[in-house]
Coordinates of C-alpha atoms in Angstrom, one line a residue:
M1 CA -12.5 -19.6 -29.0
S2 CA -9.0 -20.5 -30.1
I3 CA -9.2 -23.6 -32.2
P4 CA -5.5 -24.4 -32.1
L5 CA -5.5 -24.1 -28.3
A6 CA -8.6 -26.2 -28.0
R7 CA -6.8 -29.0 -30.0
L8 CA -3.7 -28.6 -27.8
L9 CA -5.8 -28.9 -24.6
S10 CA -7.3 -32.1 -26.2
S11 CA -3.8 -33.4 -26.7
Q12 CA -3.3 -32.9 -23.0
G13 CA -6.3 -35.1 -22.2
I14 CA -8.5 -32.1 -21.6
D15 CA -11.7 -32.3 -23.6
T16 CA -14.3 -29.6 -23.1
K17 CA -17.0 -27.7 -25.0
A18 CA -16.2 -24.6 -22.9
E19 CA -15.6 -21.3 -24.6
I20 CA -11.8 -21.0 -24.3
H21 CA -10.4 -17.5 -23.8
A22 CA -6.7 -17.9 -24.6
N23 CA -3.9 -15.4 -23.7
L24 CA -6.1 -12.4 -23.4
G25 CA -4.7 -9.0 -22.5
T26 CA -5.3 -7.0 -19.3
A27 CA -8.2 -4.9 -20.6
Q28 CA -9.9 -8.0 -22.1
L29 CA -9.7 -9.9 -18.9
V30 CA -10.9 -7.0 -16.8
E31 CA -13.9 -6.8 -19.2
E32 CA -14.6 -10.5 -18.8
A33 CA -14.3 -10.3 -15.0
L34 CA -16.8 -7.4 -14.9
K35 CA -19.2 -9.1 -17.3
N36 CA -19.1 -12.3 -15.1
G37 CA -19.8 -10.3 -12.0
E38 CA -16.4 -11.3 -10.4
G39 CA -15.5 -7.9 -9.2
A40 CA -15.9 -4.1 -9.6
L41 CA -13.7 -1.2 -10.7
S42 CA -12.5 1.3 -8.1
R43 CA -12.7 5.0 -8.7
H44 CA -9.2 5.0 -10.0
G45 CA -9.5 1.9 -12.2
A46 CA -8.2 -1.1 -10.1
L47 CA -10.2 -4.3 -10.2
V48 CA -11.5 -5.1 -6.7
V49 CA -12.4 -8.7 -5.9
K50 CA -13.3 -10.9 -2.9
T51 CA -11.9 -14.3 -2.3
G52 CA -14.6 -15.5 0.0
A53 CA -13.8 -17.8 2.9
H54 CA -10.2 -18.3 1.9
T55 CA -8.2 -15.1 2.3
G56 CA -4.8 -16.7 2.5
R57 CA -3.1 -20.0 1.5
S58 CA -4.6 -23.3 2.7
A59 CA -1.3 -24.7 3.8
K60 CA -2.8 -27.9 5.4
D61 CA -4.6 -28.7 2.2
K62 CA -1.5 -28.9 0.0
F63 CA -0.2 -32.3 -1.1
I64 CA 2.6 -33.8 -3.3
V65 CA 2.1 -37.1 -5.0
R66 CA 4.5 -39.6 -3.6
D67 CA 5.8 -41.8 -6.3
S68 CA 9.1 -43.0 -7.9
E69 CA 10.0 -39.4 -8.9
T70 CA 9.5 -37.9 -5.5
E71 CA 10.1 -40.7 -3.0
D72 CA 13.7 -39.9 -2.3
S73 CA 13.8 -36.3 -3.6
V74 CA 11.1 -34.6 -1.5
W75 CA 11.5 -33.8 2.2
W76 CA 8.4 -35.5 3.5
G77 CA 6.9 -34.3 6.8
R78 CA 4.6 -31.6 8.2
V79 CA 5.2 -29.3 5.2
N80 CA 5.4 -31.7 2.3
V81 CA 2.5 -34.1 2.9
P82 CA 2.1 -37.1 0.6
M83 CA -0.9 -38.0 -1.7
T84 CA -1.0 -41.5 -3.2
P85 CA -1.0 -41.8 -7.0
V86 CA -4.4 -43.6 -6.8
H87 CA -6.0 -40.6 -4.9
F88 CA -4.5 -38.2 -7.4
A89 CA -5.8 -40.2 -10.3
A90 CA -9.3 -39.9 -8.9
L91 CA -8.9 -36.2 -8.3
K92 CA -7.6 -35.7 -11.8
Q93 CA -10.5 -37.6 -13.3
D94 CA -13.0 -35.4 -11.4
F95 CA -11.1 -32.2 -12.4
L96 CA -11.3 -33.2 -16.0
A97 CA -15.0 -34.0 -15.7
A98 CA -15.5 -30.5 -14.2
L99 CA -13.6 -29.0 -17.1
S100 CA -15.8 -30.8 -19.6
R101 CA -18.9 -29.2 -18.0
A102 CA -17.4 -25.7 -17.8
G103 CA -19.1 -22.8 -19.8
S104 CA -15.9 -20.7 -20.1
L105 CA -12.3 -21.2 -19.4
Y106 CA -9.4 -18.8 -19.3
V107 CA -6.0 -20.0 -20.4
A108 CA -2.6 -18.3 -20.1
D109 CA 0.7 -19.5 -21.3
L110 CA 3.5 -18.0 -19.2
Y111 CA 7.0 -18.4 -17.9
G112 CA 8.2 -19.0 -14.4
G113 CA 11.5 -17.2 -14.3
S114 CA 13.1 -14.2 -16.0
Q115 CA 16.4 -15.8 -17.0
K116 CA 15.9 -17.7 -20.2
E117 CA 18.1 -20.7 -19.4
N118 CA 16.3 -21.2 -16.0
Q119 CA 12.7 -20.6 -17.1
V120 CA 9.9 -23.1 -16.9
N121 CA 6.9 -23.0 -19.3
V122 CA 3.6 -23.0 -17.5
R123 CA 0.0 -23.3 -18.8
V124 CA -2.6 -22.0 -16.3
I125 CA -6.3 -22.9 -16.9
N126 CA -8.8 -20.9 -14.8
E127 CA -12.5 -20.8 -14.4
L128 CA -12.4 -17.2 -13.2
A129 CA -11.2 -14.3 -15.5
W130 CA -9.7 -12.4 -12.6
H131 CA -7.6 -15.4 -11.6
N132 CA -6.3 -15.5 -15.2
L133 CA -5.5 -11.8 -15.0
F134 CA -3.8 -12.3 -11.6
T135 CA -1.7 -15.1 -13.1
R136 CA -0.8 -13.1 -16.2
T137 CA 0.2 -10.2 -14.0
L138 CA 2.3 -12.2 -11.6
L139 CA 4.2 -14.5 -14.0
V140 CA 6.5 -13.6 -16.9
R141 CA 4.6 -12.9 -20.1
P142 CA 6.0 -14.3 -23.4
T143 CA 6.2 -12.2 -26.5
A144 CA 3.8 -12.8 -29.4
D145 CA 6.6 -14.7 -31.3
E146 CA 7.3 -16.9 -28.2
L147 CA 3.6 -17.6 -27.8
A148 CA 3.4 -18.9 -31.3
S149 CA 5.8 -21.8 -30.5
F150 CA 4.9 -22.1 -26.8
V151 CA 4.8 -25.7 -25.4
P152 CA 3.8 -26.1 -21.8
E153 CA 6.0 -28.1 -19.5
Y154 CA 3.7 -27.8 -16.4
T155 CA 0.0 -27.3 -16.3
I156 CA -2.0 -25.8 -13.5
I157 CA -5.8 -26.2 -13.4
D158 CA -7.5 -23.9 -10.9
L159 CA -11.2 -24.4 -10.2
P160 CA -12.5 -22.5 -7.1
S161 CA -16.0 -24.1 -7.5
F162 CA -14.6 -27.6 -7.3
R163 CA -15.2 -29.4 -4.0
A164 CA -12.8 -32.2 -3.1
D165 CA -14.0 -35.4 -1.4
P166 CA -11.5 -36.4 1.4
A167 CA -12.5 -40.1 1.2
R168 CA -12.2 -40.3 -2.6
H169 CA -9.2 -37.9 -3.1
G170 CA -7.1 -38.6 0.0
C171 CA -7.2 -35.0 1.1
R172 CA -8.2 -33.2 4.3
S173 CA -11.2 -31.1 3.3
E174 CA -13.1 -29.8 0.3
T175 CA -10.1 -27.6 -0.5
V176 CA -7.1 -29.2 -2.2
V177 CA -3.8 -28.2 -3.8
A178 CA -2.3 -31.3 -5.3
V179 CA 1.1 -31.3 -7.0
N180 CA 2.1 -34.2 -9.3
L181 CA 5.8 -33.7 -10.3
S182 CA 5.8 -36.8 -12.5
E183 CA 2.8 -35.8 -14.5
K184 CA 3.8 -32.1 -14.3
L185 CA 0.3 -31.2 -13.3
I186 CA -1.0 -29.1 -10.4
L187 CA -4.7 -29.2 -9.4
I188 CA -6.2 -26.4 -7.2
G189 CA -9.8 -26.6 -6.0
G190 CA -12.1 -25.2 -3.4
T191 CA -10.4 -21.9 -2.9
A192 CA -10.5 -18.5 -4.6
Y193 CA -7.3 -17.2 -3.0
A194 CA -5.2 -16.5 -6.1
G195 CA -1.9 -16.7 -4.3
E196 CA -2.1 -20.5 -4.5
I197 CA -1.4 -20.3 -8.2
K198 CA 1.8 -18.3 -8.0
K199 CA 3.1 -20.3 -5.1
S200 CA 2.6 -23.4 -7.1
V201 CA 5.0 -22.1 -9.7
F202 CA 7.4 -21.1 -7.0
S203 CA 7.3 -24.7 -5.7
I204 CA 8.0 -26.1 -9.1
L205 CA 11.1 -23.9 -9.5
N206 CA 12.2 -24.7 -6.0
Y207 CA 12.2 -28.4 -7.0
L208 CA 13.9 -28.0 -10.4
L209 CA 16.5 -25.3 -9.9
P210 CA 18.8 -26.9 -7.2
I211 CA 19.6 -29.8 -9.6
K212 CA 21.1 -27.1 -11.8
G213 CA 23.0 -25.5 -9.0
V214 CA 20.7 -22.5 -9.0
M215 CA 19.6 -21.2 -5.6
P216 CA 15.8 -20.5 -5.4
M217 CA 14.8 -17.9 -2.9
H218 CA 11.7 -16.5 -1.2
C219 CA 13.1 -13.0 -1.2
S220 CA 12.9 -9.5 -2.7
A221 CA 15.8 -8.1 -4.6
N222 CA 17.1 -4.7 -5.9
I223 CA 20.1 -2.9 -7.3
G224 CA 21.9 0.1 -6.0
A225 CA 23.3 3.1 -7.9
D226 CA 26.7 1.3 -7.7
G227 CA 25.3 -1.6 -9.7
K228 CA 25.4 -4.0 -6.8
S229 CA 22.5 -6.3 -6.0
A230 CA 21.0 -7.1 -2.6
V231 CA 18.4 -9.8 -1.7
F232 CA 16.0 -9.5 1.2
F233 CA 14.7 -12.6 2.9
G234 CA 11.8 -12.3 5.3
L235 CA 8.4 -13.7 6.2
S236 CA 5.2 -11.8 5.9
G237 CA 5.1 -8.7 8.0
T238 CA 8.8 -8.2 8.2
G239 CA 9.0 -5.4 5.6
K240 CA 10.4 -7.4 2.7
T241 CA 8.3 -5.7 0.0
T242 CA 8.4 -2.3 1.6
L243 CA 12.1 -2.1 2.1
S244 CA 12.9 -3.5 -1.4
A245 CA 10.7 -0.9 -3.1
D246 CA 13.2 1.9 -2.4
A247 CA 13.0 4.8 -4.8
S248 CA 16.8 5.2 -4.8
R249 CA 17.3 1.6 -5.9
T250 CA 16.2 -0.4 -9.0
L251 CA 13.7 -3.1 -8.1
I252 CA 14.3 -6.6 -9.5
G253 CA 11.3 -8.1 -7.7
D254 CA 9.4 -8.4 -4.5
D255 CA 9.0 -12.1 -3.6
E256 CA 10.6 -14.9 -5.5
H257 CA 14.0 -15.1 -7.2
G258 CA 16.8 -17.4 -8.4
W259 CA 20.6 -17.0 -7.8
S260 CA 22.5 -18.4 -10.7
D261 CA 26.2 -18.2 -11.6
T262 CA 25.6 -15.0 -13.6
A263 CA 22.5 -13.2 -12.1
V264 CA 19.8 -12.9 -9.5
F265 CA 16.6 -13.1 -11.5
N266 CA 12.9 -12.6 -10.7
F267 CA 10.7 -15.6 -11.0
E268 CA 7.8 -13.3 -11.7
G269 CA 6.7 -10.4 -13.9
G270 CA 4.7 -8.7 -11.2
C271 CA 4.4 -7.9 -7.5
Y272 CA 1.9 -9.2 -4.8
A273 CA 2.0 -6.7 -1.9
K274 CA 0.1 -6.6 1.3
M275 CA -2.3 -3.6 1.2
I276 CA -3.6 -3.4 4.8
R277 CA -2.9 0.0 6.3
L278 CA -0.8 1.0 3.3
S279 CA -0.1 4.8 3.2
A280 CA 1.1 7.2 0.5
E281 CA 3.6 8.6 3.0
A282 CA 5.4 5.4 4.0
E283 CA 5.1 3.4 0.8
P284 CA 4.4 5.8 -2.1
E285 CA 5.5 3.5 -4.9
I286 CA 3.2 0.7 -3.8
Y287 CA 0.4 3.0 -2.8
A288 CA 0.4 4.5 -6.3
T289 CA -0.4 1.0 -7.8
T290 CA -3.8 1.0 -6.0
R291 CA -4.8 3.8 -8.3
R292 CA -3.9 2.2 -11.6
F293 CA -5.9 0.2 -14.1
G294 CA -4.5 -3.3 -14.3
T295 CA -4.0 -3.7 -10.6
V296 CA -6.0 -6.5 -8.9
L297 CA -7.0 -5.8 -5.3
E298 CA -8.1 -8.8 -3.2
N299 CA -10.4 -8.2 -0.2
V300 CA -9.8 -4.5 -0.1
V301 CA -12.9 -2.7 1.2
M302 CA -14.4 -0.3 -1.3
D303 CA -17.4 2.1 -0.9
P304 CA -20.0 0.8 -3.3
E305 CA -21.2 4.2 -4.2
T306 CA -18.1 6.4 -4.4
R307 CA -15.8 3.5 -5.3
E308 CA -13.2 4.9 -2.9
L309 CA -10.9 2.4 -1.2
D310 CA -10.4 2.0 2.5
L311 CA -7.0 0.4 2.9
D312 CA -7.3 0.5 6.7
D313 CA -10.4 -1.6 6.8
N314 CA -9.6 -5.2 7.6
S315 CA -13.3 -6.4 7.9
L316 CA -12.8 -8.7 4.9
A317 CA -9.3 -9.8 5.7
E318 CA -6.1 -8.7 7.4
N319 CA -4.3 -10.2 4.5
T320 CA -5.5 -7.8 1.9
R321 CA -3.4 -8.0 -1.3
G322 CA -2.6 -6.1 -4.5
A323 CA -1.3 -7.7 -7.7
Y324 CA 0.3 -5.4 -10.2
P325 CA 2.8 -5.5 -13.1
I326 CA 6.3 -4.8 -11.9
D327 CA 6.6 -1.9 -14.3
F328 CA 4.0 -0.1 -12.2
I329 CA 7.0 0.5 -9.9
P330 CA 8.9 3.5 -11.6
N331 CA 12.4 2.2 -10.8
A332 CA 11.8 -1.4 -11.7
S333 CA 14.4 -3.4 -13.7
A334 CA 13.4 -3.7 -17.4
D335 CA 14.5 -7.3 -17.6
N336 CA 13.7 -8.4 -14.1
L337 CA 17.3 -9.4 -13.3
G338 CA 20.6 -8.0 -11.9
P339 CA 24.1 -9.1 -11.1
V340 CA 24.8 -11.8 -8.4
P341 CA 24.1 -10.3 -4.9
S342 CA 26.7 -8.4 -3.0
N343 CA 24.6 -8.2 0.1
V344 CA 22.1 -10.7 1.7
I345 CA 19.6 -9.2 4.2
M346 CA 17.6 -11.4 6.5
L347 CA 14.6 -9.6 7.9
T348 CA 12.8 -10.5 11.1
A349 CA 10.1 -8.8 13.1
D350 CA 11.2 -9.8 16.6
A351 CA 8.2 -9.2 18.9
F352 CA 10.3 -10.4 21.9
G353 CA 12.3 -7.1 21.6
V354 CA 15.6 -9.0 21.9
L355 CA 17.4 -8.7 18.6
P356 CA 19.4 -5.6 17.6
P357 CA 18.2 -3.5 14.6
I358 CA 21.1 -4.9 12.5
A359 CA 23.8 -7.5 13.0
R360 CA 26.6 -8.7 10.7
L361 CA 26.7 -12.5 10.0
T362 CA 29.4 -14.9 9.1
P363 CA 28.6 -17.5 6.3
D364 CA 28.0 -20.1 9.0
Q365 CA 25.7 -17.8 10.9
A366 CA 23.9 -16.8 7.7
M367 CA 23.2 -20.5 7.0
Y368 CA 22.0 -21.0 10.6
H369 CA 19.6 -18.1 10.4
F370 CA 18.5 -19.0 6.9
L371 CA 17.6 -22.5 8.0
S372 CA 15.9 -21.1 11.1
G373 CA 13.8 -18.5 9.2
Y374 CA 12.7 -16.7 12.4
T375 CA 10.2 -14.0 13.0
A376 CA 7.6 -13.5 15.7
K377 CA 3.9 -13.0 15.8
V378 CA 2.5 -10.4 18.2
A379 CA 0.3 -11.5 21.2
G380 CA -3.1 -12.8 20.1
T381 CA -6.5 -11.5 20.9
E382 CA -7.4 -14.4 23.1
I383 CA -8.0 -13.3 26.7
G384 CA -4.9 -14.0 28.8
V385 CA -2.5 -14.4 25.9
T386 CA 0.1 -11.7 26.4
E387 CA 3.3 -13.2 25.1
P388 CA 4.8 -13.0 21.6
E389 CA 4.8 -16.3 19.6
A390 CA 8.0 -17.3 17.7
T391 CA 7.6 -18.5 14.1
F392 CA 10.2 -20.5 12.3
S393 CA 9.8 -21.0 8.6
T394 CA 12.8 -22.9 7.2
C395 CA 14.6 -21.0 4.4
F396 CA 12.1 -18.1 4.9
G397 CA 9.7 -20.1 2.8
A398 CA 9.1 -23.6 4.2
P399 CA 5.7 -24.2 2.6
F400 CA 7.2 -23.9 -0.9
M401 CA 10.4 -25.9 -0.4
P402 CA 9.9 -29.5 -1.7
R403 CA 13.5 -30.6 -1.0
H404 CA 15.3 -30.9 2.3
P405 CA 16.2 -27.5 3.8
S406 CA 19.9 -28.4 3.8
V407 CA 19.9 -28.5 0.0
Y408 CA 18.9 -24.8 -0.1
G409 CA 21.1 -23.9 3.0
N410 CA 24.2 -25.4 1.5
L411 CA 23.6 -23.6 -1.8
L412 CA 23.3 -20.3 0.0
K413 CA 26.4 -20.9 2.1
E414 CA 28.4 -21.9 -1.0
R415 CA 27.3 -18.8 -2.9
I416 CA 28.0 -16.5 0.0
A417 CA 31.5 -17.8 0.4
R418 CA 32.2 -17.9 -3.3
G419 CA 31.2 -14.3 -3.8
N420 CA 32.4 -12.9 -0.5
V421 CA 28.9 -11.7 0.1
A422 CA 28.1 -9.5 3.1
C423 CA 25.2 -10.9 5.2
W424 CA 23.1 -8.9 7.7
L425 CA 20.3 -9.8 10.1
V426 CA 17.8 -6.8 10.3
N427 CA 15.2 -6.6 13.0
T428 CA 12.1 -4.6 12.0
G429 CA 10.2 -5.7 15.1
W430 CA 10.3 -4.2 18.6
T431 CA 12.8 -2.3 20.8
G432 CA 12.6 -1.1 24.4
G433 CA 10.7 -4.2 25.4
K434 CA 8.5 -7.0 24.0
Y435 CA 5.4 -6.3 22.0
G436 CA 2.9 -4.4 24.3
V437 CA 5.8 -2.9 26.3
G438 CA 8.3 -1.5 23.8
Q439 CA 7.7 0.2 20.5
R440 CA 8.2 -0.8 16.8
M441 CA 11.6 -0.2 15.4
P442 CA 11.6 3.3 13.8
I443 CA 11.5 2.8 10.0
K444 CA 13.9 5.7 9.5
A445 CA 16.5 3.9 11.7
T446 CA 16.0 0.7 9.7
R447 CA 16.4 2.5 6.4
A448 CA 19.5 4.4 7.6
L449 CA 21.2 1.1 8.8
L450 CA 20.2 -0.7 5.6
N451 CA 21.6 2.1 3.5
A452 CA 24.9 2.0 5.4
A453 CA 25.1 -1.8 5.0
L454 CA 24.3 -1.7 1.3
D455 CA 26.7 1.1 0.4
G456 CA 29.5 -0.6 2.4
S457 CA 30.0 2.2 4.9
L458 CA 28.7 0.1 7.8
N459 CA 31.7 -2.3 7.5
A460 CA 33.9 0.6 8.7
A461 CA 31.9 0.9 12.0
Q462 CA 33.1 -0.5 15.4
F463 CA 31.4 -3.7 16.2
R464 CA 30.7 -5.7 19.4
K465 CA 30.0 -9.4 19.7
D466 CA 26.6 -10.2 21.0
P467 CA 27.1 -12.6 24.0
V468 CA 24.0 -14.6 23.4
F469 CA 23.6 -14.8 19.6
G470 CA 27.3 -14.4 18.7
F471 CA 26.8 -12.1 15.7
E472 CA 28.5 -8.7 15.4
V473 CA 26.5 -5.5 16.2
P474 CA 27.6 -2.0 15.3
V475 CA 28.3 0.3 18.3
S476 CA 27.6 3.5 16.5
V477 CA 26.4 4.5 13.1
P478 CA 26.1 8.1 11.8
G479 CA 22.5 9.4 11.8
V480 CA 21.3 6.6 14.1
D481 CA 20.6 7.0 17.8
A482 CA 23.4 4.8 19.4
S483 CA 21.1 3.7 22.2
I484 CA 18.9 1.7 19.8
L485 CA 21.8 -0.4 18.6
D486 CA 22.1 -2.1 22.0
P487 CA 18.6 -3.7 22.6
R488 CA 19.4 -4.5 26.3
A489 CA 20.1 -0.8 27.0
T490 CA 16.6 0.1 25.7
W491 CA 14.9 -2.0 28.3
S492 CA 14.1 -0.4 31.6
D493 CA 14.2 -3.9 33.2
K494 CA 17.5 -5.4 32.3
D495 CA 16.9 -8.7 34.1
E496 CA 13.7 -9.1 32.2
Y497 CA 15.6 -8.6 28.9
D498 CA 18.1 -11.3 30.0
R499 CA 15.3 -13.7 30.7
M500 CA 13.6 -12.9 27.3
A501 CA 16.9 -13.3 25.4
Q502 CA 17.5 -16.7 27.0
R503 CA 14.0 -17.7 26.2
L504 CA 14.4 -16.7 22.5
A505 CA 17.9 -18.5 22.4
R506 CA 16.3 -21.7 23.6
L507 CA 13.5 -21.4 21.0
F508 CA 16.2 -21.1 18.3
I509 CA 18.1 -24.1 19.6
D510 CA 15.0 -26.3 20.0
N511 CA 13.9 -25.4 16.5
F512 CA 17.3 -26.1 14.9
A513 CA 17.6 -29.6 16.5
E514 CA 16.1 -31.3 13.3
F515 CA 18.8 -29.7 11.1
E516 CA 21.9 -30.4 13.3
S517 CA 22.8 -33.7 11.6
H518 CA 22.5 -32.2 8.2
V519 CA 25.0 -29.3 8.7
D520 CA 28.7 -29.0 9.5
E521 CA 30.2 -28.1 12.9
G522 CA 30.7 -24.4 11.9
V523 CA 27.0 -24.0 11.4
R524 CA 26.2 -25.9 14.6
Q525 CA 28.5 -23.5 16.5
A526 CA 26.5 -20.5 15.1
A527 CA 23.7 -21.4 17.5
P528 CA 23.0 -18.8 20.3
R529 CA 24.3 -19.5 23.8
T530 CA 22.1 -20.2 26.7
A531 CA 22.8 -19.4 30.4
V532 CA 24.8 -16.3 29.4
T533 CA 24.1 -12.9 31.0
A534 CA 23.8 -10.3 28.2

């Protein structure tokens, strides 16, 4: 037990007789997790754990305390749902009572953010050792000297065994994620999905950084051999992690970054990659992390006898995940940051089969597509459901954006214009027809087009203007089948393509209606055109 830390917890109003394990290293936390029966080691040394009923975020169970601090600064609505100070006070009282009864607690003092002047000090208190290992892996780890003088600004208490009371705590279910920006305290209960912890830190930085003129981003980022950075926006399943982990480029990070006047910097010190159907051939760098001690694998199926992993088995979850230190990727940046971006890539997996594999965007178009945050889910398993489903997540990360989307959109547009940044929309979804008719965009074509965009050679290509979406699409690119560049030409039924393009255009326009009064005319004019024959 760390006596100084116990006293510091007491000074935070946390009184407990629990055995406190403070700032343990990876091996120590793995030992604790195994001793507690929280997981098992795979044949190659990764810690394999199960998260139970919650295999993803509980988005509808997240709340922000509505008070004088947040009343006019938070974008209230279906994403940012309010909790009253009275309800939070009751929840906090019950969390502190649960801590007082705990037998063991694991505490980690960490940074959110790799650029010193834009860091936030975070203390995370866990009841599970593997959660503490996850957090220590995903956030930025202070040096021993920095730990000696560490003072937390924000505190996260994570208790999976806690059961919230909707009547007493003003929440929806027994699961709760409650963010109090005035008290700088986040309470997570009733879920063992570790991603809630790191996303809470992301939400804190998304709230704090815009005040300083720093753009927070749900994106991956890397650096080319020419020293130029690129950022990759994209929702889950669009290839954000895979495409950024390119062996020919230096990885800055795979999920969350800030864009300051001087750098693009990782919020984290690790990566959190989807593992389902991962292969050594397609994603060798990420695959290799599944065979390393220090990696935490969530809901990955493992043979109990041989301890061999089956990355194709989704019986526990489709959203299987792996958390590993960023230095497990051989070409990772040593300091988790790079120069301000020269290219912005917006990834979408268009299951409608309408969008081209790559398109060049103006700053106004970039802001339009950033605020739209479009991708599409494939047809569901329900009988009779055959159509793709459009998904719009504002700023490619709506659940983690406390402020109004226009705050982030205007920051992006300003930085793009100031740096003369090239912007590209890349479709990793379907071509030759919608999902179920066409086929997935060839990864080789996507990589070839991305490489041409990132090295600047694509700018020399001949472009055509898409009649529906208005962006510029290359007519031909060396090494890429020209037919794939014109999505309409890949459809056997051209009339059906036109109908589908109009349908998608209307979905964009309907979704963007809530932002129209918050953007200028140039951005409004970046909307797709309906009643146009492609």
